XYZ file of C-alpha atoms in Angstrom:
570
model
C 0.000 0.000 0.000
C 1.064 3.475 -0.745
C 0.524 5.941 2.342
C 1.014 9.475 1.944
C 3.726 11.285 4.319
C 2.394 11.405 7.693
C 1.018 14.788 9.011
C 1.504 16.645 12.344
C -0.580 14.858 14.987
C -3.057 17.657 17.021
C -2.447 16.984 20.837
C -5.491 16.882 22.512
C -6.838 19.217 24.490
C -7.010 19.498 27.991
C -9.826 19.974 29.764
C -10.975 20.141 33.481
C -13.497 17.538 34.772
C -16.096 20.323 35.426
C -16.302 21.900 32.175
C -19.554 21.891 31.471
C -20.508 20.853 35.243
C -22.536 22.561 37.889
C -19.360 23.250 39.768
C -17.022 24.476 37.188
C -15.667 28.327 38.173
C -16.195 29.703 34.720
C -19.195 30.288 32.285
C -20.758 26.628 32.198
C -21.795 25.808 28.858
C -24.770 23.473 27.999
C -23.998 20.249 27.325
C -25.121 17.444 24.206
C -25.916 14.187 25.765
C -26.496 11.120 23.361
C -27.492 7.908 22.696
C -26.084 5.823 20.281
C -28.042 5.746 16.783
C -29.737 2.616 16.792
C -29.545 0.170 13.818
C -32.498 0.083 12.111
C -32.618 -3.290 10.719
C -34.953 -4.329 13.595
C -37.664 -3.196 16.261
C -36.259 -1.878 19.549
C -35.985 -4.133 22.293
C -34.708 -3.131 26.003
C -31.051 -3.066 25.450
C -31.930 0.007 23.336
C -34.404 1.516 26.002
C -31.735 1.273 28.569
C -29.248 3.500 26.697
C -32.040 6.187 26.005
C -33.389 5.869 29.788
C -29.937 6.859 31.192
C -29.320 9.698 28.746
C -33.218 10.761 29.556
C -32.208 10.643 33.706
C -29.187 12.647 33.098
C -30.443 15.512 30.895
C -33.744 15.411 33.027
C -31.785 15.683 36.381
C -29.423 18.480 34.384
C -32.562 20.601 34.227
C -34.400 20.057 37.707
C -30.517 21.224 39.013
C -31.110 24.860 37.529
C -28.362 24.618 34.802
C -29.562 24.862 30.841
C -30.506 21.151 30.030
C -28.616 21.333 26.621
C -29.948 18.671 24.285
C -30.436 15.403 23.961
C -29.885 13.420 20.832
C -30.939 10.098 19.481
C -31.908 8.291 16.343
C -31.313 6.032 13.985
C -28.346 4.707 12.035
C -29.919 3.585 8.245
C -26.605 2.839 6.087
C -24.706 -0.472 5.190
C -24.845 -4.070 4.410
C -26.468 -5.357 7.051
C -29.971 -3.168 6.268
C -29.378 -3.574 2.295
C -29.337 -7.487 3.168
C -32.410 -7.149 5.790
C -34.481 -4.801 3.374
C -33.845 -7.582 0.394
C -35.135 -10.375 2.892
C -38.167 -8.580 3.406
C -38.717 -7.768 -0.283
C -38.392 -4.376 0.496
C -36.447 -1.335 -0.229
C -33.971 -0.091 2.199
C -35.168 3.663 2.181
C -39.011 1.869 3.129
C -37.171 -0.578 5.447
C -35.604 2.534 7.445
C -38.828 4.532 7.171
C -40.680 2.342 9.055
C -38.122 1.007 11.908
C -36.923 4.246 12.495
C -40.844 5.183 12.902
C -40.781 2.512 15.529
C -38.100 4.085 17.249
C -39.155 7.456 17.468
C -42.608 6.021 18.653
C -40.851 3.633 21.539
C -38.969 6.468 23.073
C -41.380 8.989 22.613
C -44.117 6.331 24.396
C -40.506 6.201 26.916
C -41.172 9.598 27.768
C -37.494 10.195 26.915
C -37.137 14.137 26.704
C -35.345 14.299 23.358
C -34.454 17.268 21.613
C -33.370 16.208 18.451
C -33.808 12.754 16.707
C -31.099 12.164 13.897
C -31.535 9.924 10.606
C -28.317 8.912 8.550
C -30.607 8.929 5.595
C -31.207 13.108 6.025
C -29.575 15.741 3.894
C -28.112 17.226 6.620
C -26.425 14.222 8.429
C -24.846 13.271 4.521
C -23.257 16.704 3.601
C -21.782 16.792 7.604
C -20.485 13.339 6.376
C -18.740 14.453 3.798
C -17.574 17.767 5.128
C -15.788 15.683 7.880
C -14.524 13.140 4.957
C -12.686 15.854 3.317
C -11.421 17.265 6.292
C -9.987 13.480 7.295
C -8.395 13.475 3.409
C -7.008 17.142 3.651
C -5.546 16.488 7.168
C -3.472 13.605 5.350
C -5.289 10.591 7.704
C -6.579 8.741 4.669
C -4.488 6.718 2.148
C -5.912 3.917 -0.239
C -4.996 0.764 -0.739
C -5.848 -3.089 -1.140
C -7.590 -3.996 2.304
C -8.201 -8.187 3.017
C -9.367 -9.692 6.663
C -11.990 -10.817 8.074
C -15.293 -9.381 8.156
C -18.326 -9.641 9.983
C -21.363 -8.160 7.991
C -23.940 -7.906 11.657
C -20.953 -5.825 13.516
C -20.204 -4.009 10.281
C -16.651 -3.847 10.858
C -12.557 -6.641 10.095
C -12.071 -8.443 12.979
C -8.418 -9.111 13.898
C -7.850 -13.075 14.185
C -6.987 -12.798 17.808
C -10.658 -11.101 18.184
C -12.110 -14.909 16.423
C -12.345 -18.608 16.967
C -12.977 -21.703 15.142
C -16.276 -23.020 14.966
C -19.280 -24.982 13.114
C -22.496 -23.463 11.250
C -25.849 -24.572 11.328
C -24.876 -27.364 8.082
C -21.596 -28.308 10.490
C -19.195 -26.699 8.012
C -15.557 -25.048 10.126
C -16.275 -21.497 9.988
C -14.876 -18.426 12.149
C -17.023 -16.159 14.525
C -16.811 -13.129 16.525
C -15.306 -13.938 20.494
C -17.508 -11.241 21.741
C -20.362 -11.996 19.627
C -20.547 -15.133 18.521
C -21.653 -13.660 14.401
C -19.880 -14.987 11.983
C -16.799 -13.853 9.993
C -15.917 -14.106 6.135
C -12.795 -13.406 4.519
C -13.083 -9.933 2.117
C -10.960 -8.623 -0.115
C -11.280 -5.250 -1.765
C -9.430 -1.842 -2.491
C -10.618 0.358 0.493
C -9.801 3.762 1.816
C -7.616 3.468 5.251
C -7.442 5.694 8.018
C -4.368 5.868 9.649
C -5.218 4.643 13.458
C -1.986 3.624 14.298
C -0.322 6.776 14.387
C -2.990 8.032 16.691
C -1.449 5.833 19.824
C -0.008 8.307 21.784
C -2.697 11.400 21.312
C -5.337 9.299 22.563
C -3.067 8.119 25.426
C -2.471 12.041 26.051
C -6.291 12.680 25.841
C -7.092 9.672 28.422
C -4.019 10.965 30.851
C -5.188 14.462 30.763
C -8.702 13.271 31.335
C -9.289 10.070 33.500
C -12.885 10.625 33.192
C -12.980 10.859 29.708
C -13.957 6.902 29.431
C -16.559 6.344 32.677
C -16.855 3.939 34.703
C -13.297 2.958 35.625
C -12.905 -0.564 34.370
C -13.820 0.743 30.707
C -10.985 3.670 31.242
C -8.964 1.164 31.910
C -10.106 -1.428 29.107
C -9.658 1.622 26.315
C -5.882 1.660 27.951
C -5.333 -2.078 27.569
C -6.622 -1.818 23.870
C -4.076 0.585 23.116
C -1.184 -1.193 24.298
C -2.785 -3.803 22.308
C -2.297 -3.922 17.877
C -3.576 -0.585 16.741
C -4.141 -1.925 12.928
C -4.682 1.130 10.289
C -8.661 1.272 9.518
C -10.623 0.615 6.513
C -13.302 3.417 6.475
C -15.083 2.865 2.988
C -16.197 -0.481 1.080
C -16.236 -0.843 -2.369
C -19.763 0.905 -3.835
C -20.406 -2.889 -6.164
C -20.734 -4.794 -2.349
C -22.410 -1.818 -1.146
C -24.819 0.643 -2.827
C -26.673 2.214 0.403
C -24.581 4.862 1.949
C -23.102 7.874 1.675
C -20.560 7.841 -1.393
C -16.898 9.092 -1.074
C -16.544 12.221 -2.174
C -15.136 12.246 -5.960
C -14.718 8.897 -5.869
C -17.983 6.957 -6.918
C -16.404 3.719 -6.717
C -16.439 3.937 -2.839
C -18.734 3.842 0.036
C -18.201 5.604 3.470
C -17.525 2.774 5.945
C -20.850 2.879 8.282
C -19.120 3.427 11.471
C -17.438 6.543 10.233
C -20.899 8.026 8.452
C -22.584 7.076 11.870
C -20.515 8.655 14.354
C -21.012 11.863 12.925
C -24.356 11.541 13.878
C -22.812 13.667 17.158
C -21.566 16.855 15.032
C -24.760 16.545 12.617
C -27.316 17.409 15.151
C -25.197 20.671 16.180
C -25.011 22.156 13.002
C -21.812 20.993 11.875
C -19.597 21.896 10.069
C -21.506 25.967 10.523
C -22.571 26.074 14.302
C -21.343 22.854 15.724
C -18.780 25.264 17.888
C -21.159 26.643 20.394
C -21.176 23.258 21.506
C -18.609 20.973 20.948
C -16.646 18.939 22.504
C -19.172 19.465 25.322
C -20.514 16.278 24.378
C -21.539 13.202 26.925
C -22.303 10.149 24.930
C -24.188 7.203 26.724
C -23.175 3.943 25.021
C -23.094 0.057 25.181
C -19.891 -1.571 26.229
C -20.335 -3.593 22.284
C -19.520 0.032 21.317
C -16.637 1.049 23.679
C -14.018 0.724 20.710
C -15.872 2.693 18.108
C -16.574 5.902 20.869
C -13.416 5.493 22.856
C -10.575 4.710 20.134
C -11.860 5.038 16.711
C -14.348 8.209 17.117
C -11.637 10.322 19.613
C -8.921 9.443 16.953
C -10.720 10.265 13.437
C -11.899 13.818 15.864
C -8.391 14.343 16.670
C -6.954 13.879 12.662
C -10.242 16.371 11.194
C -8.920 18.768 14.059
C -11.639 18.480 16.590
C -11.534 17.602 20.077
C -12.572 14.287 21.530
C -16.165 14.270 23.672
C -15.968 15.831 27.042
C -17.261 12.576 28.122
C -17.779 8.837 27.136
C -20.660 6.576 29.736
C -20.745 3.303 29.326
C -23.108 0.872 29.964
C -23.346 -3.081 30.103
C -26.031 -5.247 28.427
C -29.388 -7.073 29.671
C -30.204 -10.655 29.383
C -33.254 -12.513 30.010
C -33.499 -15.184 32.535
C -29.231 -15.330 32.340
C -29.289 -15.852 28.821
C -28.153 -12.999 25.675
C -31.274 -11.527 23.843
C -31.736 -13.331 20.590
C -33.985 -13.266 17.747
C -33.054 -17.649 17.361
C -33.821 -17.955 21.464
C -37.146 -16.237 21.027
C -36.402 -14.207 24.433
C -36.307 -10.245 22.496
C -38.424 -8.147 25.066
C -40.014 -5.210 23.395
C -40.339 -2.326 25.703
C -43.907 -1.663 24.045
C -45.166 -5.108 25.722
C -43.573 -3.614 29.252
C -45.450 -0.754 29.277
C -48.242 -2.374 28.537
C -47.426 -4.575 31.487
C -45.421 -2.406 33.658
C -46.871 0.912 32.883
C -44.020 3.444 31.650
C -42.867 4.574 34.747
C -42.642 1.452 36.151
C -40.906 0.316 33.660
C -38.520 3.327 33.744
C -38.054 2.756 37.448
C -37.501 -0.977 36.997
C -34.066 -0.641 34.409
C -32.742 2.408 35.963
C -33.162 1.439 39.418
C -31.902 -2.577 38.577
C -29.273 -1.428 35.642
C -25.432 -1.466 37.080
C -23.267 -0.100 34.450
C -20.246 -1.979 35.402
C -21.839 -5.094 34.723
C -24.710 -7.026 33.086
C -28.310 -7.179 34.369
C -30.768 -9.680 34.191
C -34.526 -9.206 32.903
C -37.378 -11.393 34.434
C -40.559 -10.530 34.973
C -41.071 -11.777 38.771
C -38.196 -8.888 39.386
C -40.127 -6.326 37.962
C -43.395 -6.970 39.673
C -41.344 -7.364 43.186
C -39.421 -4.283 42.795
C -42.230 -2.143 41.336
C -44.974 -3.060 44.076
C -42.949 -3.093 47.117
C -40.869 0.324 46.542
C -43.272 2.248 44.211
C -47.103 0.809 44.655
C -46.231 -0.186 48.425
C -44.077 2.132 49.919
C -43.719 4.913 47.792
C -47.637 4.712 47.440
C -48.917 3.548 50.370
C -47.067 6.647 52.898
C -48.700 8.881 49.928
C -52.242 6.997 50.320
C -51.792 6.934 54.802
C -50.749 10.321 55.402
C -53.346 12.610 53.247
C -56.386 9.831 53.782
C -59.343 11.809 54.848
C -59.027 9.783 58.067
C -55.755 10.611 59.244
C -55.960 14.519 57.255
C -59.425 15.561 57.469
C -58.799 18.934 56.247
C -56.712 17.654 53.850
C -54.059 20.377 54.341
C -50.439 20.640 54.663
C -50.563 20.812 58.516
C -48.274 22.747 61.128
C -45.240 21.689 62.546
C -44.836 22.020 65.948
C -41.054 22.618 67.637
C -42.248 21.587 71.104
C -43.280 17.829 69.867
C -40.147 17.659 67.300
C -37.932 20.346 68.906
C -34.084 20.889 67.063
C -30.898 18.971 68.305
C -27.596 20.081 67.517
C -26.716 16.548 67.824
C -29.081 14.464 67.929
C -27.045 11.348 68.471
C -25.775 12.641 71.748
C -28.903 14.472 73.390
C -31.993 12.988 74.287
C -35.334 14.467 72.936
C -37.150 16.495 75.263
C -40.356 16.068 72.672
C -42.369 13.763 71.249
C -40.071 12.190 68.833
C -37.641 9.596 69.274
C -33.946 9.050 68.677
C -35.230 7.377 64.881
C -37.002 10.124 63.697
C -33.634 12.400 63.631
C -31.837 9.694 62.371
C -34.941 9.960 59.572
C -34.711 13.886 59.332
C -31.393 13.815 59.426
C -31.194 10.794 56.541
C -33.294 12.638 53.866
C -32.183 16.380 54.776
C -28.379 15.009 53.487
C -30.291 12.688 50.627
C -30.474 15.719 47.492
C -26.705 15.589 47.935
C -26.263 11.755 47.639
C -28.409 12.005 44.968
C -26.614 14.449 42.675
C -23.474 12.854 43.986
C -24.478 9.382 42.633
C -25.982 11.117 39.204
C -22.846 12.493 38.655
C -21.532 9.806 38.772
C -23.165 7.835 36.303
C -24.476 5.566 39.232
C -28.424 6.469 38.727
C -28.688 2.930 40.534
C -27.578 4.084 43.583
C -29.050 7.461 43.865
C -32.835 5.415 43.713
C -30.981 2.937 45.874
C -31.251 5.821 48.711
C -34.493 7.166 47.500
C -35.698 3.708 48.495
C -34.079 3.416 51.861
C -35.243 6.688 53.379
C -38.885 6.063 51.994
C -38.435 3.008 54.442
C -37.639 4.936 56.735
C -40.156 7.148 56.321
C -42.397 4.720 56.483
C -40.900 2.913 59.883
C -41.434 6.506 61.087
C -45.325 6.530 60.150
C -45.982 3.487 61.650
C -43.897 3.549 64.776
C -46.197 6.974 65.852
C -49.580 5.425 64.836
C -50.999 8.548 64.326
C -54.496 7.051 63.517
C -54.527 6.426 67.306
C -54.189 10.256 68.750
C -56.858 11.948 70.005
C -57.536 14.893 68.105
C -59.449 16.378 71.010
C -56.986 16.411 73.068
C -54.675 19.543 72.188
C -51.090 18.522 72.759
C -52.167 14.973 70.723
C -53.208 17.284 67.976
C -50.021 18.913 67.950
C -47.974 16.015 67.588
C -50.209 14.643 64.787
C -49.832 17.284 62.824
C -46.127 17.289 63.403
C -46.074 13.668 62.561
C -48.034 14.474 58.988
C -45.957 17.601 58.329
C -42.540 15.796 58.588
C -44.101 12.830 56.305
C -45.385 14.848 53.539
C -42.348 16.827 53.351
C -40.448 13.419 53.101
C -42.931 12.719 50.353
C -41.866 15.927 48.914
C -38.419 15.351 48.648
C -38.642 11.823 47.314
C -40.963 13.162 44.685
C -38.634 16.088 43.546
C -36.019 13.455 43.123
C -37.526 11.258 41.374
C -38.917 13.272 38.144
C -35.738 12.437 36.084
C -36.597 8.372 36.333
C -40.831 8.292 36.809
C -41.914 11.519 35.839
C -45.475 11.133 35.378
C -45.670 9.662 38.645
C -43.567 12.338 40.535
C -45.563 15.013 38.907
C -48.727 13.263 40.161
C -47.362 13.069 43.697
C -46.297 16.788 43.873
C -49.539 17.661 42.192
C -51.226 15.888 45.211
C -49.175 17.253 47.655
C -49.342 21.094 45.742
C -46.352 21.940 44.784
C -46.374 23.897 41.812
C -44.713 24.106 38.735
C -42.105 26.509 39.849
C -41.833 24.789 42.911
C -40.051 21.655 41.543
C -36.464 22.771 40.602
C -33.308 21.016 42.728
C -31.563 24.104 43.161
C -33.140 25.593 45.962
C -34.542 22.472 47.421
C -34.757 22.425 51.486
C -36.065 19.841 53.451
C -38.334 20.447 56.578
C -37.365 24.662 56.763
C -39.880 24.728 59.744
C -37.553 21.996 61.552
C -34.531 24.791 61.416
C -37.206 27.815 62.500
C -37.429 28.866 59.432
C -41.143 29.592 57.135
C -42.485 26.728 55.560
C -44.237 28.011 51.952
C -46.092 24.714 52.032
C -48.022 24.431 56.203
C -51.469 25.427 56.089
C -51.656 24.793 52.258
C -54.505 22.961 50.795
C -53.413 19.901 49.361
C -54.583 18.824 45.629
C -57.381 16.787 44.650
C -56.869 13.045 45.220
C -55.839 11.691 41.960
C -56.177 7.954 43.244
C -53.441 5.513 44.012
C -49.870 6.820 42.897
C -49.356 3.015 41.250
C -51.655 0.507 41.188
C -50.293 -3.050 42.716
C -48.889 -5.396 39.541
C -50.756 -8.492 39.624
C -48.199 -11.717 39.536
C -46.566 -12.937 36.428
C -48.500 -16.412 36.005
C -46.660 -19.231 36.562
């Protein structure tokens, strides 16, 4: 192969962790979070849900926090063999076969309630000319040579596999073939004359961009798998396929004989929604994409690098996320076992279902799907005692006048430290273990989201809604007598510290089940502008200070917050 003199390498930028954060001592500037593009040679199933759910919580959360929400951006990914081969299986076209899954898409996550702002096709206008913008500026920058390309290929991944990436097996007639380690799709040998992109010279900038930022690549272990890769065979890249073996995609700019390798034409999906190659600077490289682990390489060595040679900068930040099987085993079309998320919400209801992946999904590792574990996790933390302390503490019995009622100091009186005083009031050494549990809980919250550990942050929403609820039963307050002054003091106390537990849990919540945390702040009435994160305080009346919510009338009873799932049948 003939390779043209290699150019100056850009070194990456470097860039403080809080950028584009909360915290960050400069201007913050709004932030593009993604998901991947999805492949639209099938219907969605809840690997794909999972990816958008995450990117919804984050951008949701970004916006209850005060800061500008930035956008969100997701879509679908409509070029290359696989889809030509799918649309000719179903006798189809592949511009009617994308039409129509990438309808399905849009309909799943907008049934999802995920809050995105824009939803990219690799079949639009705009997305092709950004393609080819960013193809010349990958020729002019010197990255591209051409040259005969051979290897194996495997069409479902749409990428050469290295042979240390295969192993030998048997297809379904028993004939020795090669497949994918990872995947388990099978591999043919190609030969063709291809464009290359230089990867290998790209070593040490993307070693300088992960040094300079070791959140870059998030969680840990897949910062530290994108390290192992590159002191691993960085093999130059084919990025186009010869336009006879593939007619749908975007061609090579004056060269008709080529096709833009699918990879490359869908990872500028990111710049395309911004406006690129015009406007895509008021945003870029504050960019957070949420991706599968099957897709670490492609974000986190080939995407930083081809950035780096068209003289961008890498994303601010890469999240990864690990996969969901069913009952143990891999989702597959053969095992019958796809779950659609339409079905779930059927089941489930959307927020359940919402609640159920974010609150189950660790990104570190993979999750399993069954539906016993969705009807136990949904009815005893949502229907039972999310519900339930909503349904006991504003029940005409227990809050006639169905009113945020008045705290009083004398029943729950302030302790500078309550672990070493004893009460002189009504309420016991639990309660400011309670008050002081969900007064620290918006912090733990936004810690954990942060993070990229939304698990965790409804791991604590759980526990102090336990709590909460250990706290309304140990003071029975369907026992006081409301005759008796002092007994109506304390039961109104009792009530005022639940509801504003209710309060918080609901303000925390609206990034994952945001129909149902809008119905319990409706019920409790807090307004609109009432809802944000950034000036959220727990019990003010607690610390002497006004309370904008005792003595308010509470909203009309809406009914139970979720209704009980009945058991999966046997």
């Amino acid at each position: 192969m003939l390779r043209p003199p290699l150019h100056r390498l850009p070194r990456p930028p470097r860039r403080a962790a809080s950028r584009s954060g909360s915290t960050s001592g400069g201007p913050v500037r709004p932030v593009l979070l993604s998901t991947p593009i999805f492949y639209a040679n099938g219907p969605p199933h809840i690997g794909h849900l999972y990816s958008a759910l995450l990117a919804d919580a984050l951008h949701r959360f970004r916006g209850l926090r005060g800061a500008d929400p930035g956008r969100l951006s997701t879509g679908t990914d409509e070029h290359g063999l696989k889809i030509q081969q799918a649309a000719a299986a179903a006798g189809t076209t592949p511009p009617e076969l994308c039409e129509r899954v990438s309808g399905l898409f849009r309909q799943t996550l907008t049934q999802a309630a995920v809050s995105f702002t824009d939803f990219i096709r690799t079949s639009e206008p705009r997305h092709q000319r950004a393609v080819q913008h960013f193809w010349g500026a990958l020729r002019d920058g010197g990255a591209l040579y051409k040259g005969a390309y051979e290897g194996w290929y495997c069409t479902p991944e749409e990428c050469f596999l290295p042979e240390s990436q295969l192993k030998e097996c048997r297809d379904a007639q028993g004939r020795p073939c090669k497949v994918s380690l990872e995947t388990g799709h099978q591999v043919h040998w190609t030969k063709e004359e291809n464009y290359m992109f230089r990867l290998s010279t790209f070593r040490d900038p993307l070693r300088q961009w992960l040094q300079d930022n070791p959140r870059a690549v998030f969680p840990e272990p897949f910062y530290q798998r994108v390290l192992r890769w590159l002191d691993d065979d960085l093999p130059d890249l084919s990025v186009s396929r010869e336009r006879s073996r593939l007619q749908w995609g975007i061609p090579v700019p004056n060269d008709p004989t080529q096709t833009i390798y699918v990879w490359v034409d869908a990872l500028v999906n990111y710049l395309s929604v911004l406006g690129y190659p015009e406007v895509h600077g008021q945003w870029w490289p504050c960019a957070h994409h949420v991706v599968g682990k099957d897709i670490l390489k492609f974000h986190a060595v080939y995407w930083p690098a081809l950035l780096l040679a068209a003289g961008l900068a890498p994303p601010e930040r890469i999240l990864v996320h690990s996969h969901w099987t069913v009952r143990g085993q891999k989702m597959s079309k053969s095992l019958g076992n796809v779950v659609e998320p339409s079905s779930c919400f059927t089941r489930y209801t959307v927020d359940g279902f919402r609640y159920f992946l974010l609150r189950q999904g660790v990104p570190e590792r993979d999750c399993d799907y069954y539906e016993e574990k969705v009807v136990k996790v949904v009815n005893s933390e949502l229907a039972d005692a999310l519900g339930g302390l909503l349904n006991r503490s504003t029940a005409p019995s227990i809050n006639p006048s169905n009113t945020f009622p008045h705290f009083s100091e004398v029943c729950f009186p302030k302790l500078s430290d309550h672990s070493g005083m004893k009460a002189t009031g009504r309420a016991a050494a639990e309660d400011y273990e309670l008050v002081a549990a969900v007064a620290a809980l918006p912090l733990q919250v936004a810690g954990h989201f942060e993070g990229f550990q939304i698990y965790r942050a409804l791991e604590c929403i759980a526990l102090c809604v336990r709590q909460s609820n250990g706290f309304f039963q140990r003071h029975k307050p369907w026992k006081l007598d409301r005759r008796d002054p002092a007994e109506q003091l304390w039961l109104d106390t009792i009530i005022h510290v639940t509801l504003e537990c209710l309060r918080i849990y609901g303000m925390l919540l609206q990034p994952v089940v945001p129909h149902a945390a809008d119905k319990l702040l409706s019920r409790l009435a807090v307004g609109p502008d009432e809802r944000s994160l950034s000036s959220l305080t727990f019990l003010p009346r607690y610390h002497g200070e006004p309370s904008p919510f005792e003595g308010r009338q509470l909203g009309p009873d809406t009914g139970v917050l979720f209704l009980r799932l009945d058991k999966a049948p046997q």
